[in-house]
Amino acid sequence: MKLTPFGKLFLALIVLAVVGFVVFKRYGDNLRQWAGASSGGEGGTTTKAEPVGKDDFKDLQQQGLEDAPRDGKLALNPSASPNNATAPVGSGTLNRPLKVAINTWAGHAPGIVANGGLEPGSPASLYKKKYGLDVQFILIEDPVAKLNAFIKGEIDIMWDTVDSYANEASRLAEQNLQAKAILQEDWSRGGDGIVAIKSIKSIEDLRGKKVATTKYTPSHFLLLYLMSQSGLTPEQRTEVEKNLVFTAEAPLAAAAFKAKQVDAAVTWEPDLSGAVAARGDEAHILVSTTAATHVIADTLVARQQLIDTAPKSVQAFVAGWFDGIAVMSEDPQGANQIVGQALKLGPDDVSGMLSGLKLTPFADNAQFFGLSGPKAYANTLFNSAFIIWRKKGVVSKAVDAKDWFDGRFVNALSDQYQGQKVQEAFVFKEKPKVTDRAIVNKSLSIHFTTGSDEIMPGSYFTLDSLGETMLAFGNTYLQVEGNTDARGSATANKTLSQRRAEAVRGYLVKNFGIPEARFVAVGRGAENPVASNATEDGRALNRRTDIRVVLNTQE
C-alpha cells in the first residue's frame, strides 16, 4: 500500500510524539533545570524542614565571607572593612523625635539612661544637651507588632536579635523594603541556656530525650546552632528535632521542665535558674551563654529611609548610646533607677537582667561590625541564622549580611575611642581535667602530610569551622586529642600525635587570635582506638582528632 502525502505527515507526527515522550521521561528534569525551572513540584519550589549541620555553613564562603587570615594579622584595615563602614555618614537630620521601639529588656538601658527616660524633653537627656536630638523610646513587646510598626513607618528603629533579624530581613526583602543594623546593644552572657536533668552531660546526650523550646525564637536558634557545632550526625540531629516539644512562650518551656514533662528545656533568665531550682539536685544548666559567649546578640535596626534622609541623627543616636554606657559605669545605682522607672522594674530586677548580659561599647561594636578582630561577628551570625532558618523552611527570600548591616556610624567614632579595648570578665587559669564535663564532643578528619605535623590545605575549612566554634564558645577550653592507628612504633606514634595536636592548636591561635591558655593539646598515639586496627577501614577511623569543648569553671 502506498502512503498518501497526508499519511506520511501523520506517521511522522506519531514518530516525533513517541520520541518526544521518551526524551521527556528520561531527561525531563535535566531539560527543566536547563530551562531555569525547578523540579520541586507545583509552583517550582518546595519547602521542607531539614536538619542543620556544620557543612551547611560552607555557604558562608560562597556568600563573600573569607576564611580566617592565615598570616596572623588579626586587625582588619578599616579601609577594607565590611558593612559599609568607610562610607561618609552624611549631614541630613530629623526635624522630629527619633522613634525607637524597645521591649522590657535591660540591654536597652544605655539609650534610656542617655535619654533620661523613655520620652523626649527630659532635662537630663544627653541626646538633647549634647547632640540636639529628641528621642522617644516606645515599648512594643510583641515581635510581630514591632515588625509591622517598622514596616508601616510608625517607628524608625527597632530592637532585634541577630538570629531573628535574619528572619525579619528576609520578610522585609519580600516587600522590597530595606533596613540596616546600626548598633550592637549587648551579648547574652548567661541570660539564655539549656536546663537539663543531670544525666544529660553534653549536647550529644540530647539524643533520645524530650527537649522543650519555643519555635523560631533565640532559644530555638541557640539549640539548633549548638547541635550544628556538636558531634551529632545528621540522622541524630533529626532524631532530636523530632522529639522537640514546642511551647508558645519560653517561660512555658521552663514550666514543662519543672513539671517533669521534658528532659531539657531551652529558655532564658529568670526562668533558666528557676527551672534548676525547681528540680533541685536532679537538674543543672547544661550550657548557657556564659560559655557560648558570642551566639546571641541584641542589635538595633534602622529603616533605610531614615539612614538615607537623616544620617547625622543616626550618628548622634549611636554616639549618645555609647555615652549612656559610660554613665552607667560611673553611676550604676542611679542608672538602674532611671531604667527601672522607665521599664516599670525594681532596681534589683534591672541589676539581675544586666548580670545576664554584656553591654557592648565602641570596642565590642568595632569587633561586631568587622572593624577589628579576625572577622565580623555580625556577618557570621546573621548568615548562619539565615542558613538555619532556610533549612527549617522559615524564610524564602535570600538575604546576605553585607546588605543588612551598616558599620559607618560606629566607625565614625573610632578617633574618639582609639584606646578602648574589648574587656571580658572571664579568665583562664586551671587547665581542665580529663574527667571534666565536655559540653561538645566530636571527632574531626584533619589531614597531615605523611609522617609529619604539617596540616594539608584541604583541612583548612575544617579548622576554620573549629575556630569559629571557639569564637562562639568564648568562655571554654578546647581539648585537642591526636590519635593514630597501631602501625609503627608506639613511642613514635605518641610523639607524632602530640605534635599534630599542637599543630591544630597553633593554627587556631595564629589565625583566630584565640589565647593559647584556652587549649589543652594531648597526643594519644594508638592507645584510644574506636575501631579495629586489623583492617584499613578501621585504621582510617583511628587516625582522627578528637575535640572536647570544656566549660571554664573559673568564676
XYZ file of C-alpha atoms in Angstrom:
555
model
C 0.000 0.000 0.000
C 1.306 3.410 -0.971
C 1.004 6.201 1.612
C -0.513 9.485 0.556
C 1.360 12.741 1.473
C -1.144 13.253 4.303
C -0.500 9.719 5.588
C 3.241 10.300 5.555
C 2.781 13.513 7.559
C 0.538 11.757 10.078
C 3.033 8.898 10.534
C 5.899 11.381 11.011
C 3.945 13.209 13.727
C 3.323 9.927 15.570
C 7.035 9.031 15.478
C 8.021 12.510 16.742
C 5.466 12.283 19.551
C 6.811 8.900 20.717
C 10.435 10.126 20.581
C 9.488 13.311 22.417
C 7.696 11.369 25.160
C 10.720 9.096 25.690
C 13.113 12.055 25.819
C 10.859 13.915 28.249
C 10.501 10.947 30.589
C 14.216 10.232 30.635
C 15.685 13.722 30.530
C 12.785 15.909 31.644
C 14.372 17.035 34.899
C 17.594 17.994 33.128
C 15.648 19.904 30.480
C 13.664 21.778 33.122
C 16.853 22.608 35.004
C 18.492 23.808 31.758
C 15.452 25.994 31.075
C 15.726 27.571 34.520
C 12.790 25.800 36.166
C 12.738 23.643 39.286
C 11.700 20.013 39.532
C 10.473 20.580 43.067
C 6.788 20.192 42.295
C 3.924 22.551 41.621
C 4.937 26.197 41.752
C 8.587 25.370 41.073
C 9.782 25.068 44.680
C 9.089 23.056 47.774
C 9.941 23.961 51.332
C 10.956 21.159 53.635
C 12.484 21.356 57.083
C 15.888 19.689 57.191
C 18.466 19.107 59.936
C 21.203 21.709 60.236
C 24.820 20.590 60.202
C 28.283 22.100 60.144
C 28.643 21.514 56.397
C 25.702 23.841 55.767
C 27.905 26.766 56.746
C 30.220 26.148 53.795
C 27.827 28.520 52.032
C 29.293 31.341 54.098
C 32.411 31.358 51.920
C 30.212 31.490 48.812
C 28.368 34.450 50.296
C 31.530 36.544 50.422
C 32.922 35.655 53.847
C 36.608 34.882 53.591
C 38.471 32.233 55.528
C 40.299 33.365 58.631
C 43.511 35.256 57.815
C 46.443 32.848 57.600
C 49.167 35.411 58.238
C 48.282 36.080 61.851
C 47.357 39.723 61.224
C 44.121 39.903 63.138
C 43.305 43.620 62.992
C 41.368 44.402 59.849
C 42.221 47.509 57.837
C 39.222 49.843 58.262
C 39.561 50.923 54.629
C 38.737 47.335 53.619
C 36.155 46.687 56.341
C 32.765 45.173 55.503
C 29.311 46.579 56.197
C 29.696 49.978 54.501
C 31.983 51.088 57.334
C 34.056 53.663 55.433
C 31.255 55.396 53.532
C 30.667 59.037 54.550
C 27.918 59.470 57.137
C 26.133 62.432 55.552
C 24.564 65.558 57.029
C 20.774 65.139 56.951
C 18.900 65.458 60.269
C 15.421 64.801 61.640
C 13.082 67.663 62.480
C 11.026 65.470 64.822
C 11.731 62.975 67.626
C 13.504 59.767 66.628
C 11.145 56.865 67.409
C 12.852 53.745 68.771
C 10.971 50.526 69.581
C 12.272 48.546 72.558
C 10.930 45.847 74.869
C 11.312 45.199 78.593
C 14.965 44.241 78.464
C 17.919 45.799 80.296
C 20.026 45.673 77.133
C 18.276 48.911 76.122
C 19.499 50.612 79.302
C 22.257 52.785 77.726
C 19.790 54.544 75.445
C 17.239 55.037 78.222
C 19.937 56.464 80.505
C 21.269 58.757 77.760
C 17.708 59.994 77.159
C 16.829 60.391 80.839
C 13.840 58.059 80.366
C 11.543 56.968 77.566
C 10.124 60.306 76.489
C 11.882 63.208 74.752
C 12.404 66.507 76.517
C 13.985 65.314 79.777
C 16.312 67.950 81.278
C 18.800 65.121 81.910
C 18.839 63.956 78.275
C 22.374 63.719 76.890
C 20.843 63.194 73.478
C 19.273 66.667 73.657
C 22.010 68.538 75.507
C 24.987 67.137 73.635
C 23.591 66.304 70.194
C 20.370 68.306 69.847
C 18.460 65.076 69.249
C 14.999 64.277 70.580
C 14.480 60.539 71.150
C 11.265 58.721 72.018
C 11.534 55.107 73.184
C 8.316 53.140 72.559
C 7.647 49.853 74.342
C 6.467 47.162 71.891
C 6.772 43.735 73.468
C 5.287 41.628 70.657
C 7.838 40.926 67.870
C 5.101 40.727 65.216
C 3.602 44.067 66.251
C 7.081 45.582 66.315
C 7.893 44.430 62.778
C 4.517 45.658 61.481
C 5.096 49.094 63.028
C 8.539 49.168 61.428
C 7.140 48.269 58.007
C 4.451 50.960 58.272
C 6.995 53.614 59.252
C 5.459 54.148 62.695
C 8.908 53.612 64.237
C 12.367 54.465 62.893
C 14.497 51.911 64.755
C 13.545 48.509 66.179
C 15.063 46.079 68.639
C 16.104 42.659 67.389
C 18.395 39.723 67.996
C 20.717 38.929 65.105
C 19.182 35.469 64.614
C 15.664 36.951 64.466
C 16.886 39.769 62.232
C 17.964 37.236 59.585
C 14.362 36.019 59.504
C 12.829 39.506 59.507
C 15.258 40.812 56.863
C 14.003 38.106 54.512
C 10.429 39.199 55.184
C 11.337 42.838 54.578
C 13.076 41.897 51.334
C 9.904 40.148 50.162
C 8.198 43.553 50.395
C 11.110 45.349 48.700
C 11.944 47.138 51.955
C 15.498 47.731 53.131
C 16.938 48.244 56.610
C 20.335 48.206 58.307
C 21.550 47.171 61.750
C 23.459 50.210 63.049
C 24.444 49.209 66.582
C 25.058 46.154 68.742
C 23.421 46.521 72.143
C 24.772 43.500 74.007
C 25.923 39.889 74.076
C 23.886 37.418 76.086
C 26.135 36.189 78.915
C 24.183 33.656 80.911
C 20.772 35.079 80.031
C 19.966 32.202 77.636
C 20.656 28.494 78.002
C 19.568 24.885 78.302
C 18.441 23.358 81.586
C 18.556 19.560 81.736
C 18.452 16.564 84.010
C 21.945 15.735 85.270
C 22.292 12.555 83.220
C 22.462 14.823 80.152
C 26.060 15.988 80.267
C 26.655 17.204 76.708
C 24.825 18.366 73.588
C 25.298 14.871 72.179
C 23.372 13.436 75.160
C 20.178 15.202 73.992
C 19.682 12.336 71.564
C 16.634 10.302 72.553
C 15.447 12.952 75.030
C 12.453 15.288 75.020
C 13.508 18.943 74.783
C 11.157 21.918 75.121
C 11.727 25.200 73.307
C 9.800 27.978 71.561
C 9.740 27.843 67.777
C 11.782 30.353 65.744
C 12.968 32.304 68.791
C 16.519 32.935 70.039
C 16.047 29.824 72.212
C 15.274 27.687 69.165
C 18.198 29.206 67.262
C 20.552 28.575 70.202
C 19.589 24.894 70.292
C 19.934 24.408 66.526
C 23.251 26.246 66.459
C 24.694 24.240 69.354
C 23.628 20.985 67.692
C 25.236 22.075 64.428
C 28.538 22.537 66.283
C 28.279 19.206 68.102
C 29.341 15.679 67.288
C 25.787 14.605 66.460
C 25.370 13.096 62.997
C 22.669 14.483 60.655
C 20.481 11.490 61.465
C 20.926 12.048 65.194
C 20.117 15.766 64.874
C 16.953 14.841 63.002
C 16.058 12.485 65.842
C 16.499 15.253 68.429
C 14.387 17.661 66.382
C 11.569 15.118 66.022
C 11.409 14.909 69.825
C 11.230 18.683 70.354
C 8.250 19.939 72.344
C 7.298 23.428 71.154
C 5.693 25.840 73.607
C 4.035 29.186 72.916
C 6.492 31.111 75.099
C 9.947 30.481 76.591
C 8.660 30.516 80.218
C 6.308 27.653 79.277
C 9.302 25.582 78.156
C 10.781 26.073 81.623
C 7.415 25.205 83.167
C 7.335 21.919 81.230
C 10.742 21.058 82.655
C 9.657 21.961 86.185
C 6.648 19.671 85.767
C 8.956 16.811 84.650
C 7.210 16.650 81.267
C 10.505 17.006 79.373
C 14.151 16.113 79.985
C 15.540 19.511 78.980
C 14.326 22.997 78.108
C 15.813 25.949 76.251
C 14.790 29.208 77.866
C 16.134 32.446 79.357
C 16.504 34.078 82.741
C 14.965 34.211 85.260
C 13.194 31.019 84.142
C 16.506 29.257 83.473
C 17.655 29.454 87.091
C 14.105 28.916 88.323
C 13.854 25.632 86.436
C 17.073 24.365 88.026
C 15.883 25.348 91.488
C 12.525 23.626 90.959
C 14.141 20.248 90.168
C 16.837 20.536 92.836
C 19.766 18.124 92.732
C 18.425 16.262 89.693
C 18.884 19.281 87.359
C 21.654 21.540 86.113
C 22.346 24.116 83.423
C 23.724 22.051 80.549
C 25.126 25.055 78.707
C 24.331 28.743 78.656
C 25.618 31.880 77.001
C 28.037 32.143 79.905
C 30.025 29.612 77.848
C 28.549 30.246 74.369
C 29.501 33.893 74.667
C 29.117 35.040 71.061
C 25.923 33.375 69.834
C 23.004 35.577 70.981
C 23.415 39.298 70.250
C 20.901 42.137 70.526
C 21.041 44.818 67.876
C 19.170 47.936 66.748
C 17.904 48.105 63.178
C 17.086 51.356 61.345
C 14.813 51.908 58.365
C 16.753 52.665 55.199
C 14.683 55.802 54.662
C 15.929 57.157 57.997
C 19.542 56.328 57.132
C 19.232 57.999 53.732
C 17.469 61.185 54.873
C 18.789 61.738 58.420
C 22.197 60.019 58.749
C 23.533 62.700 61.101
C 20.697 61.973 63.532
C 21.505 58.244 63.343
C 25.148 59.072 64.091
C 24.097 61.157 67.108
C 21.929 58.302 68.358
C 24.849 55.838 68.248
C 27.225 58.326 69.893
C 24.733 59.029 72.683
C 24.274 55.297 73.243
C 27.986 54.888 73.974
C 27.754 57.903 76.310
C 24.968 56.092 78.144
C 27.235 53.080 78.725
C 29.848 55.399 80.255
C 27.249 56.956 82.586
C 26.111 53.505 83.700
C 29.697 52.608 84.547
C 30.152 55.794 86.588
C 26.825 55.643 88.447
C 25.312 52.139 88.248
C 22.758 52.696 91.015
C 21.469 55.940 89.545
C 21.332 54.396 86.080
C 19.430 51.344 87.339
C 16.877 53.637 88.941
C 16.280 55.503 85.653
C 15.920 52.244 83.734
C 13.697 50.711 86.409
C 11.306 53.664 86.358
C 11.138 53.568 82.562
C 10.533 49.821 82.286
C 8.475 49.543 85.499
C 11.053 47.290 87.131
C 12.730 47.410 90.511
C 16.434 48.370 90.588
C 17.279 44.819 91.687
C 15.385 43.438 88.669
C 17.386 45.714 86.378
C 20.619 44.665 88.071
C 19.651 40.990 87.706
C 18.949 41.414 83.996
C 22.242 43.219 83.456
C 24.114 40.366 85.145
C 22.994 38.059 82.332
C 24.367 40.178 79.506
C 27.378 42.193 78.437
C 26.741 45.730 77.217
C 28.813 46.436 74.131
C 30.647 49.778 73.965
C 32.608 51.001 70.948
C 35.379 48.340 71.027
C 32.867 45.474 71.037
C 30.849 47.128 68.285
C 34.003 47.543 66.201
C 34.600 43.804 66.535
C 30.941 43.060 65.821
C 30.933 45.045 62.559
C 34.349 43.768 61.472
C 36.360 46.944 62.078
C 38.739 44.921 64.261
C 39.310 41.288 65.151
C 39.505 38.195 62.932
C 36.060 38.638 61.335
C 32.738 40.440 61.609
C 30.665 38.600 64.215
C 27.571 40.296 62.767
C 28.048 38.748 59.339
C 28.857 35.264 60.615
C 25.868 35.161 62.986
C 23.387 36.656 60.524
C 24.386 34.378 57.652
C 24.491 31.328 59.943
C 20.990 32.160 61.199
C 19.690 32.622 57.668
C 21.059 29.208 56.682
C 19.374 27.622 59.706
C 16.013 29.313 59.055
C 16.198 28.428 55.368
C 16.830 24.770 56.241
C 13.788 24.893 58.516
C 11.606 26.360 55.759
C 11.010 29.617 57.667
C 12.386 32.024 55.037
C 12.303 32.077 51.261
C 13.870 35.356 50.072
C 17.670 35.134 50.164
C 19.454 37.835 52.184
C 23.150 38.439 52.888
C 24.596 40.218 55.919
C 26.655 42.628 53.817
C 23.389 44.209 52.627
C 21.771 44.471 56.066
C 24.459 45.969 58.345
C 25.901 49.493 58.297
C 29.083 49.951 60.344
C 29.858 53.549 59.357
C 28.078 55.085 62.364
C 30.341 53.103 64.693
C 33.409 53.630 62.518
C 32.890 57.412 62.538
C 33.586 57.382 66.301
C 36.897 55.491 66.026
C 39.071 58.556 66.739
C 37.149 59.189 69.947
C 37.717 55.630 71.221
C 41.214 54.818 69.930
C 42.462 53.387 73.226
C 39.392 51.313 74.056
C 39.788 47.530 74.071
C 37.317 44.674 74.393
C 37.099 43.735 78.063
C 35.989 40.276 79.210
C 35.263 39.197 82.775
C 36.355 35.577 82.396
C 39.937 34.372 82.828
C 41.633 31.035 82.164
C 43.787 29.666 84.975
C 43.381 25.972 85.692
C 43.522 23.606 82.730
C 40.592 21.161 82.525
C 41.000 17.614 83.792
C 40.231 14.540 81.727
C 37.234 13.912 83.983
C 35.768 17.415 83.491
C 32.459 17.579 81.672
C 32.668 18.456 77.970
C 29.608 20.151 76.511
C 30.617 19.228 72.939
C 32.415 16.037 71.849
C 33.293 15.297 68.230
C 35.907 13.723 66.008
C 37.407 15.547 63.024
C 39.322 14.320 59.999
C 42.304 16.651 59.814
C 44.810 15.582 57.181
C 48.566 15.908 57.654
C 51.477 15.264 55.358
C 52.591 11.642 55.866
C 54.844 11.253 58.896
C 54.743 14.967 59.780
C 52.698 17.576 61.633
C 52.217 19.746 58.523
C 48.495 20.415 58.035
C 47.342 19.824 54.465
C 45.396 22.705 52.831
C 42.343 20.503 52.360
C 41.784 20.649 56.125
C 41.682 24.446 56.367
C 37.884 24.622 56.159
C 37.517 22.079 58.959
C 39.931 24.036 61.130
C 38.305 27.362 60.278
C 34.957 25.897 61.318
C 36.552 24.790 64.584
C 37.971 28.297 65.039
C 34.503 29.774 64.618
C 33.214 27.331 67.222
C 35.863 28.551 69.656
C 34.988 32.187 68.984
C 31.317 31.396 69.641
C 32.187 29.454 72.836
C 34.390 32.234 74.191
C 34.416 31.057 77.817
C 35.524 27.460 77.278
C 38.646 25.352 76.892
C 39.364 23.232 73.834
C 40.971 19.864 74.421
C 42.587 18.628 71.189
C 43.479 14.928 71.218
C 45.581 13.475 68.408
C 45.123 9.763 67.619
C 46.905 7.342 65.272
C 46.462 3.766 64.103
C 48.588 0.950 65.591
C 51.160 0.669 62.798
C 54.710 1.628 63.685
C 56.392 2.300 66.999
C 54.099 3.163 69.904
C 56.545 5.823 71.087
C 56.828 7.388 67.638
C 53.054 7.361 67.209
C 52.511 9.105 70.515
C 55.123 11.748 69.729
C 53.651 12.370 66.266
C 50.095 12.608 67.586
C 51.258 15.132 70.207
C 52.907 17.280 67.527
C 49.786 17.137 65.385
C 47.546 18.174 68.278
C 49.909 21.083 68.898
C 49.765 21.980 65.188
C 45.970 22.272 65.411
C 46.338 24.492 68.457
C 48.950 26.613 66.675
C 46.720 27.106 63.640
C 43.809 28.341 65.743
C 45.982 30.609 67.890
C 47.583 32.183 64.821
C 44.540 32.569 62.604
C 41.803 33.317 65.117
C 43.639 35.105 67.920
C 42.419 32.586 70.490
C 44.593 32.697 73.631
C 46.904 29.719 73.957
C 45.779 29.367 77.570
C 42.425 28.073 76.305
C 43.943 24.911 74.776
C 44.967 21.511 76.013
C 46.857 19.527 73.353
C 47.199 15.788 74.024
C 48.848 13.072 71.931
C 47.147 9.705 72.495
C 49.029 7.719 69.869
C 47.257 4.407 69.274
C 46.067 3.934 72.855
C 42.450 5.051 72.260
C 41.138 3.217 69.156
C 37.496 3.443 68.077
C 37.754 0.560 65.579
C 39.865 -2.488 64.868
C 43.398 -1.870 63.610
C 43.242 -5.136 61.664
C 41.563 -3.515 58.624
C 42.355 -0.426 56.568
C 38.868 0.975 57.233
C 39.378 0.549 60.960
C 42.820 2.156 60.856
C 41.379 5.119 58.939
C 38.799 5.644 61.691
C 41.521 5.551 64.326
C 43.552 8.255 62.569
C 41.499 11.166 63.891
C 41.486 14.300 66.020
C 39.079 14.284 68.962
C 37.682 17.626 70.113
C 36.275 18.299 73.553
C 34.801 21.728 74.393
C 35.092 22.007 78.174
C 33.460 24.615 80.401
C 35.667 27.171 82.089
C 34.643 26.809 85.716
C 36.545 29.952 86.744
C 34.129 32.339 88.493
